[in-house]
GROMACS .gro file of C-alpha atoms in nm:
model
  340
    1MET     CA    1   0.390   0.078  -0.202
    2LYS     CA    2   0.656   0.324  -0.083
    3ARG     CA    3   0.588   0.662   0.099
    4THR     CA    4   0.766   0.935  -0.006
    5LEU     CA    5   0.647   1.303   0.061
    6THR     CA    6   0.838   1.584  -0.129
    7ALA     CA    7   0.835   1.941  -0.099
    8LEU     CA    8   0.771   1.956  -0.495
    9ALA     CA    9   0.436   1.794  -0.447
   10LEU     CA   10   0.370   1.984  -0.137
   11LEU     CA   11   0.386   2.295  -0.394
   12PHE     CA   12   0.189   2.118  -0.642
   13ALA     CA   13  -0.096   2.068  -0.387
   14ALA     CA   14  -0.090   2.446  -0.278
   15ASN     CA   15  -0.203   2.539  -0.634
   16PRO     CA   16  -0.312   2.241  -0.837
   17ALA     CA   17  -0.367   2.314  -1.230
   18LEU     CA   18  -0.752   2.282  -1.307
   19ALA     CA   19  -0.750   2.359  -1.702
   20GLU     CA   20  -0.890   2.143  -1.902
   21GLY     CA   21  -0.681   1.846  -2.061
   22THR     CA   22  -0.508   1.810  -1.743
   23LEU     CA   23  -0.573   1.552  -1.413
   24GLN     CA   24  -0.476   1.568  -1.038
   25LEU     CA   25  -0.357   1.216  -0.950
   26PHE     CA   26  -0.346   1.197  -0.516
   27ASN     CA   27  -0.083   0.869  -0.500
   28TRP     CA   28   0.132   0.718  -0.285
   29GLY     CA   29   0.484   0.837  -0.344
   30ASP     CA   30   0.737   0.640  -0.607
   31TYR     CA   31   0.426   0.435  -0.701
   32THR     CA   32   0.318   0.599  -1.020
   33SER     CA   33   0.480   0.449  -1.350
   34PRO     CA   34   0.636   0.762  -1.527
   35GLU     CA   35   0.592   0.523  -1.834
   36LEU     CA   36   0.216   0.494  -1.776
   37LEU     CA   37   0.194   0.838  -1.765
   38ALA     CA   38   0.387   0.945  -2.115
   39LYS     CA   39   0.149   0.644  -2.283
   40PHE     CA   40  -0.195   0.812  -2.172
   41GLU     CA   41  -0.093   1.156  -2.225
   42LYS     CA   42   0.017   1.067  -2.609
   43GLU     CA   43  -0.298   0.858  -2.687
   44THR     CA   44  -0.537   1.117  -2.482
   45GLY     CA   45  -0.345   1.458  -2.478
   46ILE     CA   46  -0.429   1.460  -2.083
   47LYS     CA   47  -0.132   1.567  -1.881
   48VAL     CA   48  -0.116   1.471  -1.507
   49THR     CA   49   0.035   1.580  -1.214
   50VAL     CA   50   0.060   1.349  -0.972
   51THR     CA   51   0.111   1.468  -0.602
   52ASP     CA   52   0.295   1.237  -0.363
   53TYR     CA   53   0.155   1.147  -0.001
   54ASP     CA   54   0.329   0.895   0.283
   55SER     CA   55   0.028   0.742   0.458
   56ASN     CA   56  -0.343   0.652   0.444
   57ASP     CA   57  -0.405   0.906   0.712
   58THR     CA   58  -0.252   1.193   0.563
   59ALA     CA   59  -0.442   1.155   0.214
   60LEU     CA   60  -0.756   1.193   0.396
   61ALA     CA   61  -0.705   1.457   0.605
   62LYS     CA   62  -0.563   1.661   0.324
   63VAL     CA   63  -0.910   1.588   0.118
   64GLU     CA   64  -1.119   1.607   0.398
   65ALA     CA   65  -0.972   1.968   0.513
   66GLY     CA   66  -1.100   2.086   0.134
   67GLY     CA   67  -0.963   2.316  -0.150
   68ALA     CA   68  -0.678   2.041  -0.258
   69GLY     CA   69  -0.785   2.045  -0.606
   70PHE     CA   70  -0.733   1.641  -0.675
   71ASP     CA   71  -0.955   1.433  -0.906
   72LEU     CA   72  -0.835   1.094  -0.817
   73VAL     CA   73  -0.743   0.929  -0.484
   74VAL     CA   74  -0.554   0.601  -0.393
   75PRO     CA   75  -0.652   0.446  -0.076
   76SER     CA   76  -0.619   0.106   0.063
   77ALA     CA   77  -0.914  -0.121   0.117
   78ASN     CA   78  -0.956  -0.083   0.475
   79TYR     CA   79  -0.984   0.290   0.453
   80VAL     CA   80  -1.233   0.267   0.104
   81PRO     CA   81  -1.573   0.253   0.322
   82ILE     CA   82  -1.432   0.568   0.531
   83TRP     CA   83  -1.400   0.762   0.193
   84ILE     CA   84  -1.740   0.662   0.111
   85GLU     CA   85  -1.914   0.719   0.416
   86LYS     CA   86  -1.766   1.104   0.482
   87GLY     CA   87  -1.886   1.171   0.111
   88LEU     CA   88  -1.552   1.255  -0.014
   89VAL     CA   89  -1.555   1.024  -0.299
   90GLN     CA   90  -1.803   0.975  -0.589
   91GLU     CA   91  -1.988   0.655  -0.708
   92LEU     CA   92  -1.862   0.584  -1.078
   93ASP     CA   93  -2.082   0.621  -1.396
   94LEU     CA   94  -1.964   0.252  -1.522
   95SER     CA   95  -2.115   0.309  -1.847
   96LYS     CA   96  -1.827   0.522  -1.892
   97LEU     CA   97  -1.572   0.229  -1.814
   98PRO     CA   98  -1.598  -0.037  -2.079
   99HIS     CA   99  -1.290  -0.208  -1.984
  100HIS     CA  100  -1.425  -0.258  -1.615
  101ALA     CA  101  -1.552  -0.597  -1.685
  102ASN     CA  102  -1.146  -0.669  -1.702
  103ILE     CA  103  -1.134  -0.625  -1.314
  104ALA     CA  104  -1.017  -1.021  -1.201
  105PRO     CA  105  -1.310  -1.181  -1.046
  106GLU     CA  106  -1.169  -1.202  -0.723
  107TRP     CA  107  -1.111  -0.865  -0.719
  108MET     CA  108  -1.467  -0.751  -0.839
  109ASN     CA  109  -1.703  -0.816  -0.563
  110VAL     CA  110  -1.439  -0.717  -0.244
  111ASP     CA  111  -1.609  -0.682   0.066
  112TYR     CA  112  -1.562  -0.319   0.106
  113ASP     CA  113  -1.661  -0.201  -0.252
  114PRO     CA  114  -1.925  -0.455  -0.394
  115GLY     CA  115  -1.928  -0.494  -0.756
  116ARG     CA  116  -1.641  -0.243  -0.750
  117LYS     CA  117  -1.873   0.093  -0.740
  118TYR     CA  118  -1.653   0.313  -0.642
  119SER     CA  119  -1.328   0.219  -0.658
  120ILE     CA  120  -1.087   0.088  -0.941
  121PRO     CA  121  -0.779  -0.150  -0.868
  122TRP     CA  122  -0.483   0.008  -0.856
  123GLN     CA  123  -0.209  -0.265  -0.705
  124TRP     CA  124  -0.221  -0.557  -0.448
  125GLY     CA  125   0.074  -0.645  -0.231
  126THR     CA  126   0.177  -0.790   0.143
  127THR     CA  127   0.349  -0.674   0.434
  128GLY     CA  128   0.589  -0.858   0.578
  129VAL     CA  129   0.977  -0.882   0.675
  130ALA     CA  130   1.287  -0.825   0.475
  131VAL     CA  131   1.612  -0.921   0.581
  132ASN     CA  132   1.997  -0.921   0.423
  133LYS     CA  133   2.071  -1.265   0.510
  134SER     CA  134   2.441  -1.205   0.511
  135VAL     CA  135   2.367  -1.015   0.829
  136TYR     CA  136   2.111  -1.295   0.954
  137ALA     CA  137   2.087  -1.630   0.825
  138GLY     CA  138   1.803  -1.767   1.024
  139ASP     CA  139   1.442  -1.787   0.968
  140VAL     CA  140   1.251  -1.495   0.786
  141ASN     CA  141   0.895  -1.628   0.822
  142THR     CA  142   0.791  -1.449   1.131
  143SER     CA  143   0.768  -1.123   1.322
  144ALA     CA  144   0.987  -1.243   1.586
  145ILE     CA  145   1.262  -1.076   1.376
  146TRP     CA  146   1.158  -0.717   1.422
  147LEU     CA  147   0.940  -0.825   1.793
  148ASP     CA  148   1.179  -1.027   1.966
  149PRO     CA  149   1.518  -0.974   1.748
  150PRO     CA  150   1.767  -1.215   1.750
  151GLU     CA  151   2.130  -1.079   1.895
  152GLU     CA  152   2.266  -1.005   1.528
  153LEU     CA  153   1.972  -0.798   1.426
  154LYS     CA  154   1.940  -0.540   1.769
  155GLY     CA  155   1.944  -0.202   1.705
  156LYS     CA  156   1.961  -0.277   1.302
  157ILE     CA  157   1.571  -0.311   1.269
  158ASN     CA  158   1.369  -0.042   1.059
  159VAL     CA  159   0.972  -0.025   1.115
  160THR     CA  160   0.721   0.107   0.846
  161PRO     CA  161   0.579   0.401   1.033
  162GLU     CA  162   0.239   0.249   0.903
  163MET     CA  163   0.000   0.226   1.188
  164ASN     CA  164  -0.238   0.004   1.112
  165ASP     CA  165  -0.017  -0.248   0.947
  166VAL     CA  166   0.218  -0.258   1.204
  167VAL     CA  167  -0.019  -0.314   1.495
  168ALA     CA  168  -0.166  -0.568   1.303
  169LEU     CA  169   0.124  -0.761   1.263
  170ALA     CA  170   0.193  -0.719   1.636
  171THR     CA  171  -0.119  -0.823   1.713
  172MET     CA  172  -0.134  -1.144   1.521
  173TYR     CA  173   0.210  -1.209   1.698
  174VAL     CA  174   0.025  -1.212   2.025
  175GLY     CA  175  -0.260  -1.441   1.884
  176GLY     CA  176  -0.527  -1.195   1.837
  177GLU     CA  177  -0.706  -1.109   1.505
  178PRO     CA  178  -0.643  -0.759   1.355
  179CYS     CA  179  -0.903  -0.524   1.451
  180THR     CA  180  -0.957  -0.678   1.766
  181GLU     CA  181  -1.143  -0.529   2.041
  182ASP     CA  182  -1.001  -0.732   2.256
  183THR     CA  183  -0.841  -0.544   2.523
  184GLU     CA  184  -0.621  -0.833   2.673
  185VAL     CA  185  -0.459  -0.908   2.316
  186LEU     CA  186  -0.433  -0.581   2.226
  187LYS     CA  187  -0.233  -0.499   2.570
  188LYS     CA  188  -0.031  -0.773   2.445
  189ALA     CA  189   0.041  -0.629   2.151
  190ARG     CA  190   0.147  -0.290   2.320
  191ASP     CA  191   0.406  -0.474   2.520
  192ALA     CA  192   0.516  -0.636   2.260
  193LEU     CA  193   0.570  -0.330   2.037
  194LEU     CA  194   0.709  -0.155   2.333
  195ALA     CA  195   0.934  -0.413   2.437
  196ALA     CA  196   1.060  -0.433   2.080
  197LYS     CA  197   1.136  -0.058   2.017
  198PRO     CA  198   1.476  -0.020   2.197
  199TYR     CA  199   1.625  -0.270   1.952
  200TRP     CA  200   1.502  -0.090   1.625
  201MET     CA  201   1.723   0.159   1.433
  202SER     CA  202   1.447   0.350   1.299
  203MET     CA  203   1.051   0.421   1.186
  204ASP     CA  204   1.107   0.511   0.822
  205TYR     CA  205   1.030   0.486   0.459
  206GLY     CA  206   1.245   0.450   0.191
  207MET     CA  207   1.407   0.094   0.246
  208GLU     CA  208   1.395  -0.013  -0.116
  209ASP     CA  209   1.758   0.207  -0.112
  210LYS     CA  210   1.820   0.157   0.209
  211MET     CA  211   1.833  -0.178   0.214
  212ALA     CA  212   1.998  -0.234  -0.097
  213THR     CA  213   2.291  -0.080  -0.030
  214ASN     CA  214   2.322  -0.258   0.302
  215ASP     CA  215   2.251   0.061   0.544
  216VAL     CA  216   1.930  -0.114   0.711
  217PRO     CA  217   1.980  -0.508   0.758
  218ALA     CA  218   1.602  -0.598   0.831
  219SER     CA  219   1.248  -0.417   0.809
  220VAL     CA  220   0.932  -0.431   0.814
  221TYR     CA  221   0.809  -0.326   0.493
  222TRP     CA  222   0.602  -0.409   0.164
  223ASN     CA  223   0.691  -0.675  -0.053
  224GLY     CA  224   0.725  -0.466  -0.385
  225ALA     CA  225   0.951  -0.242  -0.257
  226ILE     CA  226   1.160  -0.541  -0.143
  227LEU     CA  227   1.154  -0.691  -0.467
  228ARG     CA  228   1.278  -0.390  -0.604
  229ALA     CA  229   1.570  -0.399  -0.362
  230ARG     CA  230   1.652  -0.737  -0.423
  231LEU     CA  231   1.690  -0.673  -0.754
  232LYS     CA  232   1.980  -0.454  -0.658
  233ASN     CA  233   2.118  -0.681  -0.374
  234PRO     CA  234   2.071  -1.031  -0.394
  235ASP     CA  235   2.108  -1.064  -0.018
  236ILE     CA  236   1.792  -0.912   0.054
  237VAL     CA  237   1.497  -1.176   0.149
  238TYR     CA  238   1.151  -1.130   0.202
  239GLY     CA  239   0.943  -1.304   0.478
  240TYR     CA  240   0.566  -1.361   0.520
  241PRO     CA  241   0.564  -1.433   0.917
  242LYS     CA  242   0.381  -1.753   0.985
  243GLU     CA  243   0.219  -1.569   1.296
  244GLY     CA  244   0.019  -1.387   1.029
  245PHE     CA  245   0.099  -1.124   0.775
  246VAL     CA  246  -0.078  -0.824   0.596
  247VAL     CA  247  -0.257  -0.859   0.294
  248TRP     CA  248  -0.400  -0.519   0.126
  249MET     CA  249  -0.498  -0.369  -0.203
  250ASP     CA  250  -0.498  -0.014  -0.319
  251GLN     CA  251  -0.731   0.132  -0.520
  252VAL     CA  252  -0.834   0.428  -0.721
  253MET     CA  253  -1.124   0.619  -0.633
  254LEU     CA  254  -1.276   0.950  -0.797
  255LEU     CA  255  -1.315   1.215  -0.567
  256LYS     CA  256  -1.652   1.392  -0.501
  257ASP     CA  257  -1.520   1.761  -0.558
  258ALA     CA  258  -1.296   1.666  -0.877
  259LYS     CA  259  -1.277   1.893  -1.185
  260ASN     CA  260  -1.167   1.704  -1.423
  261VAL     CA  261  -1.432   1.466  -1.424
  262GLU     CA  262  -1.397   1.340  -1.842
  263GLU     CA  263  -1.057   1.298  -1.837
  264ALA     CA  264  -1.050   1.127  -1.467
  265TYR     CA  265  -1.268   0.848  -1.664
  266LYS     CA  266  -1.066   0.800  -1.915
  267PHE     CA  267  -0.732   0.733  -1.693
  268LEU     CA  268  -0.981   0.501  -1.498
  269ASP     CA  269  -1.039   0.299  -1.808
  270PHE     CA  270  -0.669   0.316  -1.939
  271ILE     CA  271  -0.527   0.173  -1.637
  272MET     CA  272  -0.782  -0.125  -1.729
  273VAL     CA  273  -0.641  -0.229  -2.024
  274PRO     CA  274  -0.430  -0.550  -1.925
  275GLU     CA  275  -0.094  -0.408  -2.107
  276ASN     CA  276  -0.150  -0.058  -1.901
  277ALA     CA  277  -0.223  -0.255  -1.586
  278ALA     CA  278   0.112  -0.457  -1.652
  279MET     CA  279   0.320  -0.102  -1.674
  280ILE     CA  280   0.169   0.010  -1.333
  281SER     CA  281   0.298  -0.326  -1.213
  282ALA     CA  282   0.645  -0.316  -1.389
  283PHE     CA  283   0.718  -0.023  -1.209
  284ALA     CA  284   0.653  -0.005  -0.835
  285ARG     CA  285   0.690  -0.431  -0.861
  286TYR     CA  286   0.347  -0.547  -0.699
  287ALA     CA  287   0.037  -0.736  -0.809
  288ASN     CA  288  -0.247  -0.619  -0.962
  289GLY     CA  289  -0.618  -0.688  -0.976
  290ILE     CA  290  -0.665  -0.680  -1.375
  291SER     CA  291  -0.711  -1.005  -1.559
  292GLY     CA  292  -0.523  -1.060  -1.844
  293THR     CA  293  -0.193  -0.876  -1.770
  294GLU     CA  294   0.021  -1.181  -1.716
  295PRO     CA  295   0.183  -1.185  -2.096
  296PHE     CA  296   0.266  -0.831  -2.028
  297MET     CA  297   0.443  -0.848  -1.670
  298PRO     CA  298   0.817  -0.866  -1.652
  299ASP     CA  299   1.005  -1.216  -1.635
  300ASP     CA  300   1.162  -1.154  -1.327
  301MET     CA  301   0.819  -1.087  -1.155
  302LYS     CA  302   0.647  -1.403  -1.218
  303ASP     CA  303   0.787  -1.637  -1.008
  304ALA     CA  304   0.947  -1.344  -0.755
  305PRO     CA  305   0.937  -1.481  -0.411
  306GLU     CA  306   0.814  -1.126  -0.268
  307LEU     CA  307   0.490  -1.174  -0.473
  308VAL     CA  308   0.473  -1.556  -0.462
  309ILE     CA  309   0.351  -1.654  -0.110
  310PRO     CA  310   0.452  -2.000   0.009
  311ALA     CA  311   0.167  -2.282   0.018
  312GLU     CA  312   0.208  -2.361   0.357
  313LEU     CA  313   0.192  -1.984   0.495
  314LYS     CA  314  -0.119  -1.865   0.272
  315ASP     CA  315  -0.338  -1.937   0.576
  316ALA     CA  316  -0.160  -1.657   0.748
  317GLY     CA  317  -0.210  -1.382   0.534
  318HIS     CA  318  -0.534  -1.155   0.659
  319PHE     CA  319  -0.670  -0.878   0.473
  320ILE     CA  320  -0.732  -0.578   0.713
  321PRO     CA  321  -1.071  -0.485   0.739
  322THR     CA  322  -1.240  -0.154   0.827
  323CYS     CA  323  -1.193  -0.133   1.179
  324SER     CA  324  -1.447  -0.053   1.391
  325PRO     CA  325  -1.465   0.294   1.604
  326LYS     CA  326  -1.357   0.119   1.925
  327ALA     CA  327  -1.103  -0.113   1.749
  328GLN     CA  328  -0.926   0.170   1.565
  329GLU     CA  329  -0.924   0.392   1.880
  330TYR     CA  330  -0.743   0.123   2.075
  331ILE     CA  331  -0.477   0.133   1.773
  332THR     CA  332  -0.422   0.472   1.763
  333ALA     CA  333  -0.399   0.480   2.135
  334ILE     CA  334  -0.138   0.210   2.115
  335TRP     CA  335   0.051   0.396   1.821
  336THR     CA  336   0.094   0.745   2.010
  337GLU     CA  337   0.227   0.541   2.293
  338LEU     CA  338   0.503   0.370   2.040
  339GLN     CA  339   0.568   0.736   1.938
  340LYS     CA  340   0.660   0.871   2.268
   0.00000   0.00000   0.00000
């Protein structure tokens, strides 16, 4: 789930091609397998142009502003109801998706889209803490690493600038639940974040390379990107904070004003074929929500510690719901204060 917005992507966004036989995919940066796109184009003749974004809010604002020309977008679960309520996406015609039954049962009747009427799984993962064990050899399964840092990590920590994930982690660290409206709990979370910020070196993306090259010793980040970093640098360790960590899923949705609708349906059905879903995972290194992909997954992912949550920590994982307007207002206020 790495977020990288490029100048080239902005250029495409300004005037995307809408010709027949093309498809416009609006997706997180460094999250779409080139091999998958090449296979899709070879089999269908449809050329896919990918435009990157770096956050859920960026994607939502861009599409809501109108005129972007995208066909498909890949929001996180807690944003799916927002896209639906705003009328920015359309209900899927399941008769055009013969592989819809391949969606894994546990990812079919999800609270944010029961029966998968609006969305198709892309990838799912966790937001936790990554540490270079050559710098810090202590417990990695705690948010104390970045909210109450040990001496050896002070001034050496990155925090991903993803508002809902970061505030949720801090809220759980102080004993609350994600999306709480409890102002006393939220004040504790805010205070913890503001007290910790002086010990951070950055709030940035791109941690796969920065951690792999030892430029950043610790970071709040996404598990798949850290798996990629660890394959380059075995000193990288991923931790699941026992106080609470975030579980998320991204999914593909068909935009209301999509121009290349038939092409979009072909792509949506294509990514539900197990072999193709495995290609998505093999590139970005996250799990997917399609049944039958296991035989096609890379061997180094099958038992990867970044993907296999320790049994004793599974209950600490929290799937962030869509926050109430009041809770989101509080979260945004905390985030705004943190950015000062």
